[in-house]
Amino acid sequence: MIKAILFDLDDTLLTNPANEFVQHYKKALLPLLTEAFPTLTVDKLEAGIINGIRSVIKNCDPLRLNSEVFYTAFHEVTDLSLADHQDLMKTFFEKVHPSLKQVTTPIETAPLVVKWLLDHRYAVAVATNPLFQHQAVEQRLEWACLPMPETGFWFVTSLDNMHYSKPWPHYYEEILTRLGFEPDEAVMVGDDWANDMVGASQAGLNTFWIRNHHNETVDIRQESVQPDGEGTLADFFRLITEENWLQDLIPKPLVPNQIAPRMMGNISALLGMVSDIPTHYWHQRPDPNEWSPMEIVVHLRDSESRVQRPRLERILHEDDPFLVPPPSPPRPGEQQLQGLDGTKVALEFAAERAITLELINGLSAEAWGRPARHSVFGPTSFLEMASFTARHDRLHINQLCQTLGKCE
């Protein structure tokens, strides 16, 4: 059942010719930078920006935010740190960037389709390629007549809050973990074939391809993936309101290539969340019968090393093993965790997950299909239990979100 819709921004919710916009963006920004840093040429600054963007696109490190990757690469070329030009960028976004609105054109259907979906209790996220800072994305949404936070988006991607970019399937997995849904509960709507359709399909999402004059020559007949629908944004709106298109979608099959991106996306989403948790929230239990945020993260760390990975290792090394549920974890308040650092515990979980990823990396099709018997689930396989590990992550990350929402 579809519960979440992810929208690309440029040329999906807002007409924004990429090449023209980038040229205007550079023309507006580079003179400000050269004026502030006269020892640097336009060519040097542009090379720094290009190096930053390329580094973000290549990055697949679940521990590094895109902003960290970008500014590190920018510094390598220009010797400028974020602190050196942070005030300048603030001025740029407040006084100069709004003039770029003239390059764009709002799409009449965009506010209508987003409102309809939100009114019908779908989670709606903006899944733009996170190569621009949050302020830039926020302004483009305003130009699309979809201002934040009035519109009510569940999540909006940017350079500042994501660890991956398109077309990595990890990017889509990180978003879904933030939203609290599985890939078979989501649809990606976008115009870019490689970034939107291929990347989302690889993650297991259903897709709708926005056709426009930028991609009208793209021939997908020989492509390995096919969209579940295609047309204009108005066509998508008609399909979901008049033909129950969302209810008729067939989920994508579970395949081995989905597992590692899912596990990594979960880690990145968790790290993004814990970085924003106030210190005094960590040990709160708004519901005395539920775990605190610290207890949840400790459980994820301990389960990875004591339950999840050993179970996968057993399936790989034993013939058709019989699996039983693990012992019940500690009840709320049973553990003494006052001296722990929540962010450090999350990083320890990430380190344990890296070992699990080494275990599954490069496995043969035969290994993924190795059978097991579970006392609850019945006949199963290595693939299904690896998928269960990722679902276990999301179950408790959702629990963390709900608990944080009650903390004071």
Coordinates of C-alpha atoms in Angstrom, one line a residue:
M1 CA 0.0 0.0 0.0
I2 CA 1.4 3.4 -1.0
K3 CA 1.8 5.8 1.9
A4 CA 4.5 8.2 0.7
I5 CA 5.2 10.3 -2.4
L6 CA 8.6 11.7 -3.2
F7 CA 8.8 14.6 -5.7
D8 CA 11.8 15.8 -7.5
L9 CA 11.8 19.6 -7.5
D10 CA 13.4 21.1 -10.7
D11 CA 11.3 20.4 -13.8
T12 CA 8.9 18.4 -11.8
L13 CA 7.3 20.8 -9.3
L14 CA 9.0 23.9 -10.8
T15 CA 10.1 24.6 -14.3
N16 CA 13.8 25.4 -13.9
P17 CA 16.1 24.8 -16.9
A18 CA 19.2 23.4 -15.2
N19 CA 21.9 24.7 -17.4
E20 CA 20.4 28.2 -17.6
F21 CA 19.9 28.3 -13.8
V22 CA 23.4 27.2 -13.0
Q23 CA 24.9 29.9 -15.3
H24 CA 22.8 32.6 -13.6
Y25 CA 23.7 31.1 -10.2
K26 CA 27.4 31.3 -10.9
K27 CA 27.1 34.8 -12.5
A28 CA 25.4 36.0 -9.3
L29 CA 27.7 34.3 -6.7
L30 CA 31.2 34.3 -8.2
P31 CA 31.7 38.1 -8.3
L32 CA 30.7 38.3 -4.6
L33 CA 33.4 35.7 -3.7
T34 CA 36.1 37.3 -5.8
E35 CA 35.3 40.7 -4.2
A36 CA 35.6 39.2 -0.7
F37 CA 38.7 37.1 -1.6
P38 CA 40.6 39.1 -4.2
T39 CA 43.6 36.7 -4.2
L40 CA 41.3 34.0 -5.8
T41 CA 40.3 34.1 -9.4
V42 CA 36.9 33.3 -10.8
D43 CA 38.4 30.2 -12.4
K44 CA 39.8 29.0 -9.1
L45 CA 36.5 29.6 -7.3
E46 CA 34.5 27.8 -10.0
A47 CA 37.0 24.9 -9.9
G48 CA 36.4 24.7 -6.2
I49 CA 32.7 24.6 -6.6
I50 CA 32.9 21.9 -9.3
N51 CA 35.3 19.9 -7.1
G52 CA 32.8 20.1 -4.3
I53 CA 29.8 19.0 -6.4
R54 CA 31.7 16.1 -8.0
S55 CA 32.8 14.9 -4.6
V56 CA 29.3 15.0 -3.3
I57 CA 28.0 13.0 -6.3
K58 CA 30.7 10.4 -5.8
N59 CA 30.4 10.1 -2.0
C60 CA 28.9 7.0 -0.5
D61 CA 30.2 7.3 3.0
P62 CA 27.2 6.9 5.4
L63 CA 29.0 8.9 8.1
R64 CA 29.7 12.1 6.1
L65 CA 27.1 14.7 5.4
N66 CA 27.1 16.1 1.9
S67 CA 27.9 19.6 3.3
E68 CA 31.0 18.2 4.9
V69 CA 32.0 16.5 1.7
F70 CA 31.4 19.6 -0.4
Y71 CA 33.2 22.1 1.8
T72 CA 36.2 19.8 2.3
A73 CA 36.6 19.4 -1.5
F74 CA 36.0 23.2 -2.0
H75 CA 38.7 23.9 0.6
E76 CA 41.2 21.6 -1.3
V77 CA 41.1 23.9 -4.3
T78 CA 40.5 27.3 -2.8
D79 CA 41.9 27.0 0.7
L80 CA 38.7 28.6 2.0
S81 CA 36.8 27.0 4.8
L82 CA 33.1 27.3 5.5
A83 CA 33.8 29.8 8.3
D84 CA 35.6 32.0 5.8
H85 CA 32.6 32.7 3.7
Q86 CA 29.6 31.7 5.8
D87 CA 28.5 35.3 6.4
L88 CA 28.9 36.1 2.7
M89 CA 26.7 33.1 1.7
K90 CA 24.0 34.2 4.2
T91 CA 24.0 37.6 2.5
F92 CA 23.9 36.0 -0.9
F93 CA 20.8 33.9 -0.1
E94 CA 19.1 36.8 1.5
K95 CA 19.7 39.5 -1.1
V96 CA 21.0 38.0 -4.3
H97 CA 19.7 34.5 -4.8
P98 CA 16.0 35.6 -4.8
S99 CA 16.7 37.4 -8.2
L100 CA 17.1 33.9 -9.8
K101 CA 13.4 33.4 -9.5
Q102 CA 13.2 35.0 -13.0
V103 CA 14.8 32.0 -14.5
T104 CA 12.0 29.7 -13.2
T105 CA 8.3 29.3 -13.9
P106 CA 5.8 27.8 -11.5
I107 CA 3.8 24.8 -12.5
E108 CA 0.1 25.3 -11.9
T109 CA -0.6 21.7 -11.0
A110 CA 2.2 21.5 -8.3
P111 CA 0.4 23.1 -5.4
L112 CA -2.8 21.2 -6.3
V113 CA -1.3 17.7 -6.4
V114 CA 0.7 18.3 -3.2
K115 CA -2.3 19.6 -1.3
W116 CA -4.5 16.7 -2.5
L117 CA -1.9 14.1 -1.3
L118 CA -1.5 15.8 2.1
D119 CA -5.2 16.1 2.5
H120 CA -5.5 12.4 1.8
R121 CA -2.9 11.6 4.5
Y122 CA 0.0 10.7 2.2
A123 CA 3.4 11.6 3.4
V124 CA 4.9 14.0 0.9
A125 CA 8.7 14.7 0.6
V126 CA 10.8 16.8 -1.7
A127 CA 13.5 14.6 -3.1
T128 CA 15.7 17.1 -5.0
N129 CA 19.3 16.3 -5.7
P130 CA 20.9 17.6 -2.5
L131 CA 23.7 19.7 -4.1
F132 CA 22.4 23.1 -2.9
Q133 CA 22.1 24.5 0.6
H134 CA 18.8 24.4 2.5
Q135 CA 18.1 28.1 1.8
A136 CA 18.4 27.6 -1.9
V137 CA 16.0 24.7 -1.9
E138 CA 13.6 26.6 0.4
Q139 CA 13.5 29.6 -2.0
R140 CA 12.9 27.4 -5.1
L141 CA 9.9 25.9 -3.3
E142 CA 8.6 29.4 -2.7
W143 CA 8.9 30.1 -6.4
A144 CA 7.0 26.9 -7.0
C145 CA 4.2 28.3 -4.8
L146 CA 5.0 25.6 -2.2
P147 CA 6.4 27.6 0.7
M148 CA 8.0 25.9 3.7
P149 CA 6.8 25.2 6.3
E150 CA 3.2 26.2 5.3
T151 CA 2.9 23.4 2.7
G152 CA 3.5 20.7 5.3
F153 CA 6.2 18.6 3.6
W154 CA 7.3 15.7 5.7
F155 CA 11.0 16.1 4.6
V156 CA 12.9 18.2 2.2
T157 CA 16.4 17.1 1.1
S158 CA 19.4 19.5 0.8
L159 CA 23.1 19.6 1.0
D160 CA 22.8 20.1 4.7
N161 CA 20.8 17.1 5.7
M162 CA 21.7 14.2 3.4
H163 CA 24.6 11.8 3.2
Y164 CA 24.1 10.8 -0.4
S165 CA 23.0 12.2 -3.7
K166 CA 21.2 11.0 -6.8
P167 CA 21.2 8.5 -8.4
W168 CA 22.6 6.4 -5.5
P169 CA 19.8 4.1 -4.2
H170 CA 21.2 4.9 -0.7
Y171 CA 19.8 8.4 -1.2
Y172 CA 16.2 7.1 -1.5
E173 CA 16.7 4.7 1.4
E174 CA 17.9 7.5 3.7
I175 CA 14.8 9.5 2.9
L176 CA 12.5 6.6 3.5
T177 CA 14.0 5.9 6.9
R178 CA 13.5 9.6 7.8
L179 CA 9.9 9.3 6.7
G180 CA 9.3 5.9 8.4
F181 CA 8.3 3.9 5.4
E182 CA 9.5 0.9 3.3
P183 CA 10.3 1.2 -0.4
D184 CA 7.2 -0.8 -1.4
E185 CA 5.2 2.0 0.3
A186 CA 6.6 4.8 -1.8
V187 CA 6.5 6.4 -5.2
M188 CA 9.1 8.6 -6.8
V189 CA 7.9 11.3 -9.2
G190 CA 10.6 13.0 -11.3
D191 CA 11.8 14.0 -14.7
D192 CA 15.4 12.8 -14.8
W193 CA 15.7 9.3 -16.1
A194 CA 19.0 8.3 -14.4
N195 CA 18.6 10.3 -11.2
D196 CA 14.9 9.8 -10.5
M197 CA 13.7 6.7 -12.3
V198 CA 16.8 4.4 -12.2
G199 CA 18.0 5.3 -8.7
A200 CA 14.5 5.0 -7.2
S201 CA 13.8 1.7 -9.0
Q202 CA 17.0 0.2 -7.7
A203 CA 15.9 1.0 -4.2
G204 CA 12.6 -0.8 -4.8
L205 CA 10.2 2.2 -5.2
N206 CA 7.5 2.5 -7.7
T207 CA 8.0 5.4 -10.1
F208 CA 6.3 8.0 -12.3
W209 CA 8.3 9.7 -15.0
I210 CA 7.5 13.3 -15.7
R211 CA 7.9 13.8 -19.5
N212 CA 8.9 17.3 -20.7
H213 CA 10.8 18.9 -23.5
H214 CA 14.1 18.3 -21.7
N215 CA 13.7 14.5 -21.9
E216 CA 11.5 14.0 -24.9
T217 CA 14.3 12.4 -26.9
V218 CA 15.1 9.8 -24.2
D219 CA 14.3 6.3 -25.5
I220 CA 13.7 3.9 -22.6
R221 CA 12.6 0.8 -24.6
Q222 CA 16.0 -0.9 -24.0
E223 CA 16.4 0.2 -20.4
S224 CA 16.7 -2.3 -17.6
V225 CA 14.0 -0.5 -15.6
Q226 CA 10.6 0.8 -16.6
P227 CA 8.5 3.5 -14.9
D228 CA 5.1 2.5 -13.6
G229 CA 3.6 5.5 -15.3
E230 CA 4.7 8.5 -17.3
G231 CA 3.3 11.9 -18.5
T232 CA 3.0 15.4 -17.2
L233 CA 2.4 16.4 -13.6
A234 CA -1.2 17.0 -14.6
D235 CA -1.4 13.5 -15.9
F236 CA -0.1 12.2 -12.6
F237 CA -2.7 14.3 -10.7
R238 CA -5.5 12.9 -12.9
L239 CA -4.3 9.3 -12.5
I240 CA -4.2 9.5 -8.7
T241 CA -7.5 11.4 -8.3
E242 CA -9.6 9.8 -11.1
E243 CA -8.2 6.3 -11.7
N244 CA -6.9 5.2 -8.3
W245 CA -3.5 4.7 -9.8
L246 CA -1.7 4.6 -6.4
Q247 CA -3.9 1.7 -5.3
D248 CA -3.2 -0.4 -8.4
L249 CA 0.6 -0.4 -8.2
I250 CA 2.5 -3.7 -7.9
P251 CA 5.4 -3.7 -5.4
K252 CA 8.9 -4.3 -6.8
P253 CA 10.4 -7.6 -5.8
L254 CA 13.1 -7.8 -3.1
V255 CA 16.5 -8.4 -4.6
P256 CA 20.0 -8.7 -3.0
N257 CA 21.3 -5.4 -4.5
Q258 CA 18.7 -3.5 -2.3
I259 CA 20.1 -4.7 1.0
A260 CA 23.4 -2.8 1.4
P261 CA 21.9 0.6 0.4
R262 CA 19.0 0.0 2.8
M263 CA 21.3 -0.8 5.7
M264 CA 23.5 2.2 4.9
G265 CA 20.6 4.5 4.4
N266 CA 19.3 3.5 7.8
I267 CA 22.6 4.4 9.5
S268 CA 22.8 7.8 7.8
A269 CA 19.2 8.7 8.7
L270 CA 19.9 7.7 12.3
L271 CA 23.1 9.8 12.5
G272 CA 21.2 12.7 11.0
M273 CA 18.6 12.4 13.7
V274 CA 20.8 12.0 16.7
S275 CA 22.9 15.0 15.8
D276 CA 19.8 17.2 16.5
I277 CA 18.8 15.5 19.8
P278 CA 19.1 17.9 22.8
T279 CA 21.3 16.5 25.5
H280 CA 18.5 16.4 28.1
Y281 CA 16.3 14.3 25.9
W282 CA 18.5 11.3 25.8
H283 CA 17.3 9.6 29.0
Q284 CA 13.7 10.8 29.1
R285 CA 10.9 8.2 29.0
P286 CA 7.7 10.2 28.3
D287 CA 5.9 6.8 28.4
P288 CA 7.3 4.8 31.4
N289 CA 6.6 1.6 29.5
E290 CA 8.7 2.7 26.5
W291 CA 12.5 3.0 26.1
S292 CA 14.3 6.3 26.2
P293 CA 16.2 7.6 23.2
M294 CA 19.4 6.3 24.7
E295 CA 17.9 2.8 25.3
I296 CA 16.7 2.6 21.7
V297 CA 20.1 3.5 20.2
V298 CA 21.8 1.1 22.6
H299 CA 19.4 -1.7 21.5
L300 CA 20.2 -1.1 17.9
R301 CA 24.0 -1.3 18.6
D302 CA 23.8 -4.4 20.7
S303 CA 21.3 -6.2 18.5
E304 CA 23.6 -5.7 15.5
S305 CA 26.5 -7.5 17.2
R306 CA 24.6 -10.1 19.2
V307 CA 21.5 -10.9 17.1
Q308 CA 21.3 -9.6 13.6
R309 CA 24.8 -10.4 12.3
P310 CA 25.2 -13.7 14.1
R311 CA 21.9 -14.9 12.6
L312 CA 23.1 -14.1 9.1
E313 CA 26.4 -15.8 9.7
R314 CA 24.6 -18.9 10.9
I315 CA 22.6 -19.1 7.8
L316 CA 25.7 -18.8 5.7
H317 CA 27.6 -21.4 7.6
E318 CA 24.9 -24.0 8.5
D319 CA 22.7 -26.0 6.3
D320 CA 19.0 -24.9 6.7
P321 CA 19.4 -23.8 10.4
F322 CA 16.4 -23.5 12.7
L323 CA 16.2 -20.0 14.0
V324 CA 14.5 -18.9 17.2
P325 CA 13.7 -15.4 18.5
P326 CA 16.5 -13.9 20.6
P327 CA 16.0 -13.3 24.3
S328 CA 13.9 -10.4 25.2
P329 CA 15.9 -7.1 25.5
P330 CA 16.1 -5.2 28.8
R331 CA 12.9 -3.6 29.9
P332 CA 12.7 0.3 30.1
G333 CA 14.8 1.6 32.9
E334 CA 16.6 -1.7 33.6
Q335 CA 19.9 -0.6 32.3
Q336 CA 22.3 1.9 33.8
L337 CA 23.1 4.1 30.8
Q338 CA 23.6 7.6 32.4
G339 CA 27.3 7.8 31.5
L340 CA 26.8 7.1 27.8
D341 CA 27.1 9.6 24.9
G342 CA 24.2 9.0 22.5
T343 CA 26.0 10.1 19.4
K344 CA 29.0 7.9 20.3
V345 CA 26.6 4.9 20.7
A346 CA 25.1 5.6 17.3
L347 CA 28.6 5.7 15.8
E348 CA 29.4 2.4 17.5
F349 CA 26.2 1.0 15.9
A350 CA 27.5 2.3 12.5
A351 CA 30.9 0.5 13.1
E352 CA 29.0 -2.8 13.8
R353 CA 26.9 -2.3 10.7
A354 CA 30.1 -1.8 8.7
I355 CA 31.2 -5.3 9.7
T356 CA 27.8 -6.7 8.7
L357 CA 28.2 -5.0 5.3
E358 CA 31.6 -6.6 4.8
L359 CA 29.8 -10.0 5.5
I360 CA 27.2 -9.5 2.7
N361 CA 29.5 -7.7 0.2
G362 CA 30.1 -9.8 -2.9
L363 CA 27.9 -12.7 -1.9
S364 CA 26.9 -15.0 -4.7
A365 CA 23.3 -15.5 -5.8
E366 CA 23.4 -18.9 -4.2
A367 CA 24.5 -17.5 -0.8
W368 CA 21.6 -14.9 -0.9
G369 CA 19.2 -17.8 -1.5
R370 CA 20.5 -20.1 1.4
P371 CA 17.5 -21.4 3.3
A372 CA 16.6 -21.3 7.0
R373 CA 13.7 -22.2 9.1
H374 CA 12.3 -19.6 11.6
S375 CA 10.1 -20.5 14.5
V376 CA 7.9 -17.5 13.8
F377 CA 8.3 -16.8 10.1
G378 CA 8.5 -20.3 8.9
P379 CA 10.7 -21.2 5.8
T380 CA 12.9 -18.2 5.0
S381 CA 16.2 -17.3 3.3
F382 CA 19.4 -15.3 3.9
L383 CA 17.9 -12.5 1.7
E384 CA 14.7 -12.3 3.7
M385 CA 16.5 -12.3 7.0
A386 CA 18.9 -9.6 5.8
S387 CA 15.9 -7.6 4.8
F388 CA 14.4 -8.2 8.2
T389 CA 17.6 -6.7 9.8
A390 CA 17.0 -3.5 7.8
R391 CA 13.3 -3.5 8.8
H392 CA 14.4 -3.9 12.4
D393 CA 16.4 -0.7 12.1
R394 CA 13.4 1.2 10.8
L395 CA 11.1 -0.1 13.4
H396 CA 13.3 1.3 16.2
I397 CA 14.2 4.5 14.3
N398 CA 10.4 5.1 14.0
Q399 CA 10.2 4.4 17.7
L400 CA 12.9 7.0 18.3
C401 CA 11.0 9.6 16.3
Q402 CA 7.9 9.0 18.2
T403 CA 9.7 9.2 21.6
L404 CA 11.5 12.4 20.7
G405 CA 8.2 14.0 19.7
K406 CA 7.0 13.5 23.3
C407 CA 10.2 14.7 25.0
E408 CA 10.3 18.1 26.6

